[in-house]
mmCIF file of C-alpha atoms in Angstrom:
data_model
loop_
_atom_site.group_PDB
_atom_site.id
_atom_site.type_symbol
_atom_site.label_atom_id
_atom_site.label_comp_id
_atom_site.label_asym_id
_atom_site.label_seq_id
_atom_site.Cartn_x
_atom_site.Cartn_y
_atom_site.Cartn_z
ATOM 1 C CA UNK A 1 0.000 0.000 0.000
ATOM 2 C CA UNK A 2 1.345 3.428 -0.901
ATOM 3 C CA UNK A 3 1.282 6.341 1.549
ATOM 4 C CA UNK A 4 -1.447 7.968 -0.571
ATOM 5 C CA UNK A 5 -3.693 4.923 -0.001
ATOM 6 C CA UNK A 6 -3.403 4.958 3.816
ATOM 7 C CA UNK A 7 -6.825 5.574 5.389
ATOM 8 C CA UNK A 8 -7.088 8.560 7.730
ATOM 9 C CA UNK A 9 -9.830 9.776 10.030
ATOM 10 C CA UNK A 10 -11.452 13.042 8.956
ATOM 11 C CA UNK A 11 -12.239 15.260 11.953
ATOM 12 C CA UNK A 12 -14.274 18.386 12.631
ATOM 13 C CA UNK A 13 -13.183 21.637 14.270
ATOM 14 C CA UNK A 14 -13.574 19.968 17.694
ATOM 15 C CA UNK A 15 -11.389 16.965 16.701
ATOM 16 C CA UNK A 16 -14.341 14.559 16.477
ATOM 17 C CA UNK A 17 -14.176 11.864 13.772
ATOM 18 C CA UNK A 18 -16.718 12.539 11.020
ATOM 19 C CA UNK A 19 -15.455 10.188 8.291
ATOM 20 C CA UNK A 20 -12.506 8.447 6.672
ATOM 21 C CA UNK A 21 -10.631 8.917 3.381
ATOM 22 C CA UNK A 22 -7.403 7.816 1.720
ATOM 23 C CA UNK A 23 -4.457 10.073 2.555
ATOM 24 C CA UNK A 24 -4.015 11.228 -1.053
ATOM 25 C CA UNK A 25 -7.630 12.383 -1.152
ATOM 26 C CA UNK A 26 -7.296 14.043 2.266
ATOM 27 C CA UNK A 27 -4.369 16.098 0.978
ATOM 28 C CA UNK A 28 -5.936 16.849 -2.425
ATOM 29 C CA UNK A 29 -9.204 18.076 -0.883
ATOM 30 C CA UNK A 30 -7.650 19.751 2.165
ATOM 31 C CA UNK A 31 -9.691 17.651 4.598
ATOM 32 C CA UNK A 32 -9.065 18.122 8.315
ATOM 33 C CA UNK A 33 -7.207 15.155 9.832
ATOM 34 C CA UNK A 34 -4.821 14.353 12.701
ATOM 35 C CA UNK A 35 -1.021 14.531 13.003
ATOM 36 C CA UNK A 36 1.574 13.971 15.710
ATOM 37 C CA UNK A 37 4.790 15.876 16.334
ATOM 38 C CA UNK A 38 7.450 14.299 18.562
ATOM 39 C CA UNK A 39 10.407 16.342 19.792
ATOM 40 C CA UNK A 40 13.247 13.869 20.319
ATOM 41 C CA UNK A 41 16.079 14.623 22.735
ATOM 42 C CA UNK A 42 19.198 12.598 23.401
ATOM 43 C CA UNK A 43 20.715 12.036 26.861
ATOM 44 C CA UNK A 44 22.577 15.357 26.527
ATOM 45 C CA UNK A 45 19.338 17.271 25.877
ATOM 46 C CA UNK A 46 20.139 17.882 22.210
ATOM 47 C CA UNK A 47 17.241 17.873 19.737
ATOM 48 C CA UNK A 48 16.986 15.533 16.757
ATOM 49 C CA UNK A 49 16.823 17.706 13.618
ATOM 50 C CA UNK A 50 16.513 16.355 10.107
ATOM 51 C CA UNK A 51 15.924 17.275 6.494
ATOM 52 C CA UNK A 52 13.119 15.433 4.782
ATOM 53 C CA UNK A 53 13.801 13.537 1.572
ATOM 54 C CA UNK A 54 12.782 15.104 -1.765
ATOM 55 C CA UNK A 55 10.332 12.221 -2.320
ATOM 56 C CA UNK A 56 8.140 13.047 0.692
ATOM 57 C CA UNK A 57 4.457 13.612 -0.176
ATOM 58 C CA UNK A 58 4.312 16.764 1.965
ATOM 59 C CA UNK A 59 7.067 19.361 2.553
ATOM 60 C CA UNK A 60 9.825 17.592 0.574
ATOM 61 C CA UNK A 61 13.446 18.587 1.335
ATOM 62 C CA UNK A 62 12.524 20.895 4.233
ATOM 63 C CA UNK A 63 14.062 20.766 7.704
ATOM 64 C CA UNK A 64 12.130 19.613 10.761
ATOM 65 C CA UNK A 65 12.786 19.557 14.504
ATOM 66 C CA UNK A 66 10.081 16.938 15.030
ATOM 67 C CA UNK A 67 9.527 13.400 13.874
ATOM 68 C CA UNK A 68 5.971 12.346 13.335
ATOM 69 C CA UNK A 69 3.247 12.184 10.782
ATOM 70 C CA UNK A 70 -0.399 11.450 10.241
ATOM 71 C CA UNK A 71 -2.550 9.479 12.652
ATOM 72 C CA UNK A 72 -4.087 6.465 10.931
ATOM 73 C CA UNK A 73 -7.814 5.744 10.953
ATOM 74 C CA UNK A 74 -8.837 4.452 14.385
ATOM 75 C CA UNK A 75 -5.356 5.075 15.818
ATOM 76 C CA UNK A 76 -4.854 7.132 18.984
ATOM 77 C CA UNK A 77 -2.520 10.114 19.101
ATOM 78 C CA UNK A 78 -0.393 8.296 21.705
ATOM 79 C CA UNK A 79 -0.023 5.169 19.553
ATOM 80 C CA UNK A 80 0.785 7.241 16.459
ATOM 81 C CA UNK A 81 3.433 9.258 18.355
ATOM 82 C CA UNK A 82 5.292 6.125 19.438
ATOM 83 C CA UNK A 83 4.899 4.410 16.036
ATOM 84 C CA UNK A 84 6.049 7.440 14.057
ATOM 85 C CA UNK A 85 9.003 8.158 16.364
ATOM 86 C CA UNK A 86 10.260 4.584 16.199
ATOM 87 C CA UNK A 87 9.732 4.376 12.417
ATOM 88 C CA UNK A 88 11.455 7.657 11.586
ATOM 89 C CA UNK A 89 14.329 7.141 14.033
ATOM 90 C CA UNK A 90 14.761 3.502 13.015
ATOM 91 C CA UNK A 91 14.630 2.231 16.595
ATOM 92 C CA UNK A 92 12.448 0.007 18.734
ATOM 93 C CA UNK A 93 11.901 0.140 22.461
ATOM 94 C CA UNK A 94 11.534 3.905 22.880
ATOM 95 C CA UNK A 95 9.788 5.024 26.047
ATOM 96 C CA UNK A 96 6.242 6.236 25.447
ATOM 97 C CA UNK A 97 6.422 9.868 24.270
ATOM 98 C CA UNK A 98 5.116 12.383 26.809
ATOM 99 C CA UNK A 99 2.060 14.301 25.623
ATOM 100 C CA UNK A 100 2.467 18.097 25.823
ATOM 101 C CA UNK A 101 -0.490 19.772 24.044
ATOM 102 C CA UNK A 102 -2.701 19.866 20.943
ATOM 103 C CA UNK A 103 -3.491 22.681 18.548
ATOM 104 C CA UNK A 104 -5.370 23.140 15.296
ATOM 105 C CA UNK A 105 -2.890 24.003 12.544
ATOM 106 C CA UNK A 106 -4.150 25.960 9.519
ATOM 107 C CA UNK A 107 -1.885 26.065 6.476
ATOM 108 C CA UNK A 108 -3.514 29.230 5.115
ATOM 109 C CA UNK A 109 -4.526 27.447 1.896
ATOM 110 C CA UNK A 110 -7.707 25.799 3.093
ATOM 111 C CA UNK A 111 -6.082 22.841 4.847
ATOM 112 C CA UNK A 112 -5.948 22.221 8.572
ATOM 113 C CA UNK A 113 -5.063 19.385 10.905
ATOM 114 C CA UNK A 114 -5.273 18.681 14.586
ATOM 115 C CA UNK A 115 -1.742 18.412 15.882
ATOM 116 C CA UNK A 116 -0.661 16.634 19.065
ATOM 117 C CA UNK A 117 2.814 17.570 20.322
ATOM 118 C CA UNK A 118 4.957 15.137 22.318
ATOM 119 C CA UNK A 119 8.476 14.835 23.662
ATOM 120 C CA UNK A 120 10.623 11.706 24.101
ATOM 121 C CA UNK A 121 14.109 10.846 25.308
ATOM 122 C CA UNK A 122 16.004 8.626 22.876
ATOM 123 C CA UNK A 123 19.121 6.999 24.287
ATOM 124 C CA UNK A 124 19.264 4.437 21.465
ATOM 125 C CA UNK A 125 21.471 4.748 18.371
ATOM 126 C CA UNK A 126 19.244 6.141 15.616
ATOM 127 C CA UNK A 127 19.043 4.733 12.100
ATOM 128 C CA UNK A 128 16.557 7.023 10.341
ATOM 129 C CA UNK A 129 14.578 5.665 7.406
ATOM 130 C CA UNK A 130 16.384 6.548 4.193
ATOM 131 C CA UNK A 131 13.062 7.171 2.418
ATOM 132 C CA UNK A 132 12.047 9.664 5.130
ATOM 133 C CA UNK A 133 15.259 11.396 6.266
ATOM 134 C CA UNK A 134 17.955 12.798 3.956
ATOM 135 C CA UNK A 135 20.156 14.266 6.750
ATOM 136 C CA UNK A 136 20.027 14.291 10.545
ATOM 137 C CA UNK A 137 21.882 15.406 13.651
ATOM 138 C CA UNK A 138 21.233 15.995 17.342
ATOM 139 C CA UNK A 139 21.692 19.744 17.819
ATOM 140 C CA UNK A 140 21.922 21.755 21.027
ATOM 141 C CA UNK A 141 18.778 23.867 21.341
ATOM 142 C CA UNK A 142 20.838 27.064 20.990
ATOM 143 C CA UNK A 143 22.144 25.799 17.629
ATOM 144 C CA UNK A 144 18.606 24.939 16.516
ATOM 145 C CA UNK A 145 17.518 28.450 17.453
ATOM 146 C CA UNK A 146 20.388 29.917 15.372
ATOM 147 C CA UNK A 147 19.281 27.814 12.375
ATOM 148 C CA UNK A 148 15.620 28.879 12.501
ATOM 149 C CA UNK A 149 16.070 31.919 10.218
ATOM 150 C CA UNK A 150 18.695 30.199 8.026
ATOM 151 C CA UNK A 151 17.025 26.941 7.005
ATOM 152 C CA UNK A 152 13.654 26.326 5.362
ATOM 153 C CA UNK A 153 11.499 24.511 7.932
ATOM 154 C CA UNK A 154 8.284 22.556 7.530
ATOM 155 C CA UNK A 155 5.639 25.149 8.379
ATOM 156 C CA UNK A 156 3.523 22.977 10.684
ATOM 157 C CA UNK A 157 6.587 21.810 12.618
ATOM 158 C CA UNK A 158 7.764 25.390 12.957
ATOM 159 C CA UNK A 159 4.312 26.386 14.243
ATOM 160 C CA UNK A 160 4.427 23.530 16.773
ATOM 161 C CA UNK A 161 7.928 24.544 17.893
ATOM 162 C CA UNK A 162 6.897 28.196 18.320
ATOM 163 C CA UNK A 163 3.930 27.113 20.467
ATOM 164 C CA UNK A 164 6.240 24.874 22.507
ATOM 165 C CA UNK A 165 8.654 27.774 23.085
ATOM 166 C CA UNK A 166 5.762 30.046 24.142
ATOM 167 C CA UNK A 167 4.605 27.455 26.662
ATOM 168 C CA UNK A 168 8.101 27.036 28.111
ATOM 169 C CA UNK A 169 8.996 30.739 28.072
ATOM 170 C CA UNK A 170 5.784 32.802 28.327
ATOM 171 C CA UNK A 171 6.156 36.469 27.444
#
């Protein structure tokens, strides 16, 4: 099955399931669905940062400070966070990611998705999926902050990161 054929739950503005559609159709029609974002830190507190491959269906070749992806039909946010983190990092046996918050992301072009943000400690050697990750490194948060204006980031991940920063350092 291709990624475009994966079945996703369609949700309303209150994150209630109102239907299901293949992923390709969800993207083509801008239907509201669910995603997870997992901030991965190593034992030294550095953040896993990567550049997506050019073959990705959404946001090809852009940088991201989260691993994650869409929540499958009938899947919980928690299950999707662990599945996506292990898949993208190429590990098994991660601790369950810690839920932080949700928000409704709007891409400004008629598409929106409910986004659940998590954090996890990864002390395992990572082997990211070649079809998902073109480059990766664990960066100190200060280095990530310096790269924000220099690199082109996935917009929903950047929005999640900005919300995370606001929660940790309120103005």
